[in-house]
């Protein structure tokens, strides 16, 4: 049983060695533990620090491509190098390395395929009250979109079985954390959460430059994932609201019409017709999206089989 711990890095020379030193050297049930870093276009000596420490693999990007691209490149490299379990952690030592055993244990015991670390958000001192509320609300939205019970959706401290990693795709360019939960929930991949610890903050987050930017990108990511994986529900709800407004305005026009004063409310009739037509067209878009989603599921199944042949061939 081989575990590869992947660490996305972007100018992490100051904190990377601290994170590497905190990683476990041995875990019961794991025969090999190897380390892989994804150098996402770092301009400092991140790679030199990693090589001097003795990491096993380095995935290099010539320019910064973002966390989502780095995550998928890391999964690809881990699978090609024979990983049976892949753990993703951060280079800023946010997570306690000793808790990696908590992540891999349910997979080793055959209970699940994905394990996500649940941070003690409400007691984390460097999280502002607003950020705590937003994290909690965002996780609730993801749970509704994915039909899962993951309490800390933005957590990047997580473990994947080889089978689960082969089925994952990330299409947005912001972050993998939210989309992969929605995707795994849609594809019925078993996932669970375990409580973990966090370390003191060594540097500010680089994922977003402001709270407004974080909110905007998170909302867009969740909406995009919801539209991709549950298009009929999304567009039916959206179209139903528009259609209902149109119907109410139409009823209002009929009320005046039967009272003999409808001539002065022709604008209401036009608006009602327009809204009801838009609502119906939105529902039709949902039907088309649902058919596209069915085709995407077939393509994902084909991709998973191709990946299995490709990666297992490399493993041999």
CSV table of C-alpha atoms in Angstrom, one decimal:
chain,number,residue,atom,x,y,z
A,1,UNK,CA,0.0,0.0,0.0
A,2,UNK,CA,1.6,3.2,-1.2
A,3,UNK,CA,0.7,6.7,0.0
A,4,UNK,CA,1.8,9.8,-1.8
A,5,UNK,CA,1.3,13.2,-0.1
A,6,UNK,CA,1.0,16.0,-2.6
A,7,UNK,CA,1.6,19.6,-1.7
A,8,UNK,CA,0.7,22.5,-4.1
A,9,UNK,CA,3.3,25.2,-3.9
A,10,UNK,CA,3.6,28.8,-5.0
A,11,UNK,CA,6.5,30.8,-3.6
A,12,UNK,CA,6.5,28.6,-0.4
A,13,UNK,CA,10.3,28.6,0.3
A,14,UNK,CA,9.8,30.1,3.7
A,15,UNK,CA,7.2,27.6,5.0
A,16,UNK,CA,7.7,24.5,2.9
A,17,UNK,CA,10.4,22.9,5.1
A,18,UNK,CA,8.3,23.4,8.2
A,19,UNK,CA,5.4,21.6,6.5
A,20,UNK,CA,7.6,18.8,5.2
A,21,UNK,CA,9.2,18.2,8.6
A,22,UNK,CA,5.7,17.8,10.1
A,23,UNK,CA,4.7,15.0,7.8
A,24,UNK,CA,4.5,11.4,9.2
A,25,UNK,CA,7.3,9.0,8.4
A,26,UNK,CA,5.3,5.8,9.1
A,27,UNK,CA,1.6,4.9,9.2
A,28,UNK,CA,0.3,1.4,10.2
A,29,UNK,CA,-1.1,-0.3,7.0
A,30,UNK,CA,1.0,1.9,4.7
A,31,UNK,CA,4.1,0.3,3.2
A,32,UNK,CA,5.5,3.4,1.5
A,33,UNK,CA,5.1,7.1,2.1
A,34,UNK,CA,6.4,9.4,-0.7
A,35,UNK,CA,6.1,13.2,-1.1
A,36,UNK,CA,5.2,15.1,-4.3
A,37,UNK,CA,5.2,18.9,-4.7
A,38,UNK,CA,3.5,20.9,-7.5
A,39,UNK,CA,5.6,23.9,-8.2
A,40,UNK,CA,2.9,26.3,-9.6
A,41,UNK,CA,5.3,28.8,-11.3
A,42,UNK,CA,7.2,29.8,-8.1
A,43,UNK,CA,9.6,32.7,-8.4
A,44,UNK,CA,11.6,31.9,-5.3
A,45,UNK,CA,13.7,28.8,-4.4
A,46,UNK,CA,10.7,26.6,-3.5
A,47,UNK,CA,12.0,23.7,-5.7
A,48,UNK,CA,15.5,23.9,-4.3
A,49,UNK,CA,14.1,23.7,-0.7
A,50,UNK,CA,12.0,20.7,-1.7
A,51,UNK,CA,14.9,18.9,-3.4
A,52,UNK,CA,17.3,19.6,-0.6
A,53,UNK,CA,14.8,18.2,1.9
A,54,UNK,CA,14.4,15.1,-0.2
A,55,UNK,CA,11.0,15.0,-1.8
A,56,UNK,CA,10.4,12.2,-4.2
A,57,UNK,CA,8.7,14.0,-7.1
A,58,UNK,CA,8.4,17.5,-8.4
A,59,UNK,CA,5.7,18.6,-10.9
A,60,UNK,CA,6.8,21.9,-12.5
A,61,UNK,CA,4.7,24.6,-14.1
A,62,UNK,CA,6.6,27.4,-15.9
A,63,UNK,CA,4.0,29.9,-14.9
A,64,UNK,CA,1.3,30.1,-12.3
A,65,UNK,CA,-1.8,28.2,-13.3
A,66,UNK,CA,-3.8,28.2,-10.1
A,67,UNK,CA,-4.7,25.8,-7.4
A,68,UNK,CA,-7.2,23.8,-9.4
A,69,UNK,CA,-4.8,23.1,-12.3
A,70,UNK,CA,-2.1,22.2,-9.8
A,71,UNK,CA,-4.3,19.8,-7.9
A,72,UNK,CA,-5.2,17.9,-11.0
A,73,UNK,CA,-1.6,17.8,-12.2
A,74,UNK,CA,-0.7,16.4,-8.8
A,75,UNK,CA,-3.3,13.7,-9.0
A,76,UNK,CA,-2.1,12.7,-12.4
A,77,UNK,CA,1.5,12.4,-11.2
A,78,UNK,CA,0.6,10.5,-8.1
A,79,UNK,CA,-1.5,8.0,-10.0
A,80,UNK,CA,1.3,7.5,-12.6
A,81,UNK,CA,3.7,6.8,-9.8
A,82,UNK,CA,1.6,4.1,-8.3
A,83,UNK,CA,-0.2,5.8,-5.4
A,84,UNK,CA,-2.9,3.7,-3.8
A,85,UNK,CA,-3.9,6.6,-1.5
A,86,UNK,CA,-3.3,10.3,-2.2
A,87,UNK,CA,-3.3,13.0,0.5
A,88,UNK,CA,-3.5,16.7,-0.4
A,89,UNK,CA,-2.1,19.2,2.2
A,90,UNK,CA,-0.9,22.8,2.2
A,91,UNK,CA,2.7,24.1,2.1
A,92,UNK,CA,2.0,26.8,4.7
A,93,UNK,CA,1.7,24.1,7.5
A,94,UNK,CA,-1.9,25.0,8.1
A,95,UNK,CA,-2.7,21.4,8.9
A,96,UNK,CA,-1.1,19.1,11.5
A,97,UNK,CA,0.9,16.4,9.7
A,98,UNK,CA,0.1,13.8,12.3
A,99,UNK,CA,-3.6,14.0,11.4
A,100,UNK,CA,-2.8,12.4,8.0
A,101,UNK,CA,-3.3,9.1,9.7
A,102,UNK,CA,-6.9,10.1,10.5
A,103,UNK,CA,-7.5,10.8,6.8
A,104,UNK,CA,-6.1,7.6,5.4
A,105,UNK,CA,-7.5,5.2,8.1
A,106,UNK,CA,-11.1,5.1,6.9
A,107,UNK,CA,-9.8,4.4,3.3
A,108,UNK,CA,-7.5,1.6,4.6
A,109,UNK,CA,-10.5,0.1,6.5
A,110,UNK,CA,-12.6,0.2,3.4
A,111,UNK,CA,-15.2,2.5,4.8
A,112,UNK,CA,-15.0,5.3,2.1
A,113,UNK,CA,-13.1,6.6,-0.9
A,114,UNK,CA,-12.7,10.3,0.1
A,115,UNK,CA,-12.0,11.7,3.5
A,116,UNK,CA,-12.1,15.5,4.1
A,117,UNK,CA,-10.6,17.1,7.2
A,118,UNK,CA,-13.0,19.2,9.3
A,119,UNK,CA,-11.2,22.2,10.7
A,120,UNK,CA,-12.2,23.7,14.1
A,121,UNK,CA,-13.4,26.8,12.3
A,122,UNK,CA,-15.4,28.4,15.1
A,123,UNK,CA,-12.4,28.2,17.5
A,124,UNK,CA,-9.7,29.2,14.9
A,125,UNK,CA,-8.4,32.6,16.1
A,126,UNK,CA,-7.1,34.0,12.8
A,127,UNK,CA,-10.5,33.5,11.1
A,128,UNK,CA,-12.6,36.7,11.4
A,129,UNK,CA,-16.2,36.3,12.5
A,130,UNK,CA,-17.4,37.1,9.0
A,131,UNK,CA,-15.1,34.5,7.5
A,132,UNK,CA,-16.4,31.9,10.0
A,133,UNK,CA,-20.0,32.6,9.0
A,134,UNK,CA,-19.2,32.5,5.3
A,135,UNK,CA,-17.3,29.2,5.7
A,136,UNK,CA,-20.3,27.7,7.5
A,137,UNK,CA,-22.8,29.1,4.9
A,138,UNK,CA,-20.7,28.0,2.0
A,139,UNK,CA,-20.4,24.4,3.3
A,140,UNK,CA,-24.2,24.3,3.8
A,141,UNK,CA,-24.7,25.3,0.2
A,142,UNK,CA,-22.3,22.7,-1.0
A,143,UNK,CA,-24.0,20.0,1.1
A,144,UNK,CA,-27.3,20.9,-0.5
A,145,UNK,CA,-25.8,20.9,-4.0
A,146,UNK,CA,-24.0,17.6,-3.5
A,147,UNK,CA,-26.4,15.7,-1.2
A,148,UNK,CA,-23.6,15.0,1.2
A,149,UNK,CA,-23.0,15.8,4.9
A,150,UNK,CA,-19.4,17.4,4.6
A,151,UNK,CA,-19.3,20.1,7.3
A,152,UNK,CA,-16.1,21.9,6.0
A,153,UNK,CA,-16.2,22.0,2.2
A,154,UNK,CA,-13.4,24.5,1.6
A,155,UNK,CA,-10.9,22.3,3.6
A,156,UNK,CA,-7.9,21.3,1.4
A,157,UNK,CA,-6.7,18.6,3.8
A,158,UNK,CA,-8.1,15.5,2.3
A,159,UNK,CA,-7.4,11.9,1.2
A,160,UNK,CA,-8.5,10.0,-2.0
A,161,UNK,CA,-8.4,6.4,-2.8
A,162,UNK,CA,-6.9,5.5,-6.2
A,163,UNK,CA,-10.3,4.6,-7.6
A,164,UNK,CA,-11.8,8.0,-6.5
A,165,UNK,CA,-8.9,10.0,-7.8
A,166,UNK,CA,-9.3,8.4,-11.3
A,167,UNK,CA,-12.9,9.7,-11.5
A,168,UNK,CA,-12.3,13.3,-10.5
A,169,UNK,CA,-12.3,16.2,-12.9
A,170,UNK,CA,-12.0,19.9,-12.1
A,171,UNK,CA,-13.2,22.3,-14.8
A,172,UNK,CA,-13.0,25.7,-12.9
A,173,UNK,CA,-9.7,27.6,-12.6
A,174,UNK,CA,-10.2,28.8,-9.0
A,175,UNK,CA,-10.2,25.8,-6.6
A,176,UNK,CA,-10.8,22.1,-6.6
A,177,UNK,CA,-12.3,21.9,-3.0
A,178,UNK,CA,-16.0,22.7,-3.8
A,179,UNK,CA,-16.4,21.2,-7.2
A,180,UNK,CA,-14.9,17.8,-6.3
A,181,UNK,CA,-17.4,17.4,-3.4
A,182,UNK,CA,-20.3,18.2,-5.7
A,183,UNK,CA,-18.9,15.9,-8.4
A,184,UNK,CA,-18.3,13.0,-6.0
A,185,UNK,CA,-21.7,13.4,-4.5
A,186,UNK,CA,-23.3,13.3,-8.0
A,187,UNK,CA,-21.3,10.2,-9.0
A,188,UNK,CA,-22.1,8.4,-5.7
A,189,UNK,CA,-18.5,8.2,-4.6
A,190,UNK,CA,-18.3,7.5,-0.9
A,191,UNK,CA,-17.0,10.4,1.1
A,192,UNK,CA,-16.8,11.3,4.8
A,193,UNK,CA,-15.3,13.9,7.2
A,194,UNK,CA,-13.0,13.5,10.2
A,195,UNK,CA,-12.1,16.2,12.7
A,196,UNK,CA,-8.6,17.6,12.4
A,197,UNK,CA,-6.3,20.1,14.1
A,198,UNK,CA,-4.8,23.3,12.6
A,199,UNK,CA,-1.6,25.1,13.3
A,200,UNK,CA,-1.0,28.8,13.8
A,201,UNK,CA,-1.1,30.9,10.7
A,202,UNK,CA,2.4,31.5,9.2
A,203,UNK,CA,1.2,33.7,6.3
A,204,UNK,CA,-2.0,35.2,4.9
A,205,UNK,CA,-4.0,33.1,2.5
A,206,UNK,CA,-3.0,33.5,-1.2
A,207,UNK,CA,-6.2,32.0,-2.6
A,208,UNK,CA,-8.0,35.3,-2.5
A,209,UNK,CA,-6.9,38.9,-2.1
A,210,UNK,CA,-10.0,40.2,-0.3
A,211,UNK,CA,-13.1,38.8,1.4
A,212,UNK,CA,-15.3,40.1,-1.4
A,213,UNK,CA,-13.1,38.3,-4.0
A,214,UNK,CA,-13.4,35.1,-1.9
A,215,UNK,CA,-17.2,35.4,-1.7
A,216,UNK,CA,-17.6,36.1,-5.5
A,217,UNK,CA,-15.4,33.3,-6.6
A,218,UNK,CA,-16.9,30.8,-4.2
A,219,UNK,CA,-20.5,31.7,-5.3
A,220,UNK,CA,-19.6,31.4,-8.9
A,221,UNK,CA,-17.8,28.1,-8.4
A,222,UNK,CA,-20.8,26.6,-6.5
A,223,UNK,CA,-23.3,27.9,-9.0
A,224,UNK,CA,-21.3,26.6,-11.9
A,225,UNK,CA,-20.9,23.2,-10.3
A,226,UNK,CA,-24.7,23.1,-9.6
A,227,UNK,CA,-25.5,24.0,-13.2
A,228,UNK,CA,-23.1,21.4,-14.5
A,229,UNK,CA,-24.1,18.5,-12.3
A,230,UNK,CA,-27.8,19.3,-11.6
A,231,UNK,CA,-28.9,21.4,-14.5
A,232,UNK,CA,-32.6,20.3,-14.5
A,233,UNK,CA,-33.1,21.2,-10.9
A,234,UNK,CA,-31.3,24.5,-11.2
A,235,UNK,CA,-33.0,25.8,-14.3
A,236,UNK,CA,-36.4,24.4,-13.3
A,237,UNK,CA,-36.2,26.4,-10.0
A,238,UNK,CA,-35.0,29.5,-11.8
A,239,UNK,CA,-37.5,29.2,-14.6
A,240,UNK,CA,-40.3,28.4,-12.2
A,241,UNK,CA,-39.8,31.6,-10.2
A,242,UNK,CA,-39.8,33.7,-13.4
A,243,UNK,CA,-42.9,31.8,-14.7
A,244,UNK,CA,-44.7,32.3,-11.4
A,245,UNK,CA,-44.1,36.1,-11.4
A,246,UNK,CA,-45.5,36.2,-15.0
A,247,UNK,CA,-48.5,34.2,-14.0
A,248,UNK,CA,-49.2,36.5,-11.0
A,249,UNK,CA,-49.1,39.5,-13.2
A,250,UNK,CA,-51.3,37.7,-15.7
A,251,UNK,CA,-53.9,37.0,-13.0
A,252,UNK,CA,-53.8,40.7,-12.0
A,253,UNK,CA,-54.5,41.6,-15.6
A,254,UNK,CA,-57.5,39.2,-15.8
A,255,UNK,CA,-58.9,40.7,-12.6
A,256,UNK,CA,-59.0,44.1,-14.2
A,257,UNK,CA,-60.1,42.7,-17.6
A,258,UNK,CA,-63.2,41.0,-16.1
A,259,UNK,CA,-64.0,44.3,-14.3
A,260,UNK,CA,-64.0,46.0,-17.6
A,261,UNK,CA,-60.9,48.1,-17.1
A,262,UNK,CA,-58.4,45.9,-18.9
A,263,UNK,CA,-57.6,48.4,-21.6
A,264,UNK,CA,-55.4,50.4,-19.2
A,265,UNK,CA,-53.3,47.4,-18.2
A,266,UNK,CA,-52.1,46.1,-21.6
A,267,UNK,CA,-48.5,46.6,-20.4
A,268,UNK,CA,-49.1,44.1,-17.6
A,269,UNK,CA,-50.4,41.6,-20.2
A,270,UNK,CA,-47.2,42.1,-22.3
A,271,UNK,CA,-45.0,41.7,-19.2
A,272,UNK,CA,-46.8,38.6,-18.0
A,273,UNK,CA,-46.5,37.0,-21.5
A,274,UNK,CA,-42.8,37.8,-21.7
A,275,UNK,CA,-42.0,36.5,-18.2
A,276,UNK,CA,-44.0,33.3,-18.7
A,277,UNK,CA,-42.2,32.7,-22.0
A,278,UNK,CA,-38.8,33.3,-20.5
A,279,UNK,CA,-39.7,31.0,-17.6
A,280,UNK,CA,-40.7,28.2,-20.0
A,281,UNK,CA,-37.6,28.7,-22.2
A,282,UNK,CA,-35.4,28.5,-19.0
A,283,UNK,CA,-37.1,25.1,-18.2
A,284,UNK,CA,-36.3,23.9,-21.7
A,285,UNK,CA,-32.7,24.9,-21.2
A,286,UNK,CA,-32.8,22.8,-18.1
A,287,UNK,CA,-34.0,19.8,-20.1
A,288,UNK,CA,-31.2,20.3,-22.6
A,289,UNK,CA,-28.7,20.7,-19.8
A,290,UNK,CA,-29.9,17.4,-18.3
A,291,UNK,CA,-29.3,15.6,-21.6
A,292,UNK,CA,-25.8,17.1,-21.8
A,293,UNK,CA,-25.2,16.0,-18.2
A,294,UNK,CA,-26.2,12.5,-19.1
A,295,UNK,CA,-23.7,12.5,-22.0
A,296,UNK,CA,-21.0,14.0,-19.7
A,297,UNK,CA,-21.6,11.0,-17.3
A,298,UNK,CA,-21.0,8.6,-20.2
A,299,UNK,CA,-17.8,10.5,-21.1
A,300,UNK,CA,-16.6,10.5,-17.5
A,301,UNK,CA,-17.2,6.7,-17.3
A,302,UNK,CA,-15.1,6.3,-20.5
A,303,UNK,CA,-12.4,8.6,-19.2
A,304,UNK,CA,-12.3,6.7,-15.9
A,305,UNK,CA,-11.8,3.4,-17.8
A,306,UNK,CA,-9.1,4.9,-20.0
A,307,UNK,CA,-7.3,6.4,-17.0
A,308,UNK,CA,-7.5,3.0,-15.3
A,309,UNK,CA,-5.8,1.3,-18.2
A,310,UNK,CA,-3.3,4.1,-18.6
A,311,UNK,CA,-2.3,4.4,-14.9
A,312,UNK,CA,-2.4,0.7,-14.1
A,313,UNK,CA,-0.2,0.1,-17.1
A,314,UNK,CA,2.3,2.6,-15.7
A,315,UNK,CA,2.0,1.0,-12.2
A,316,UNK,CA,3.0,-2.4,-13.7
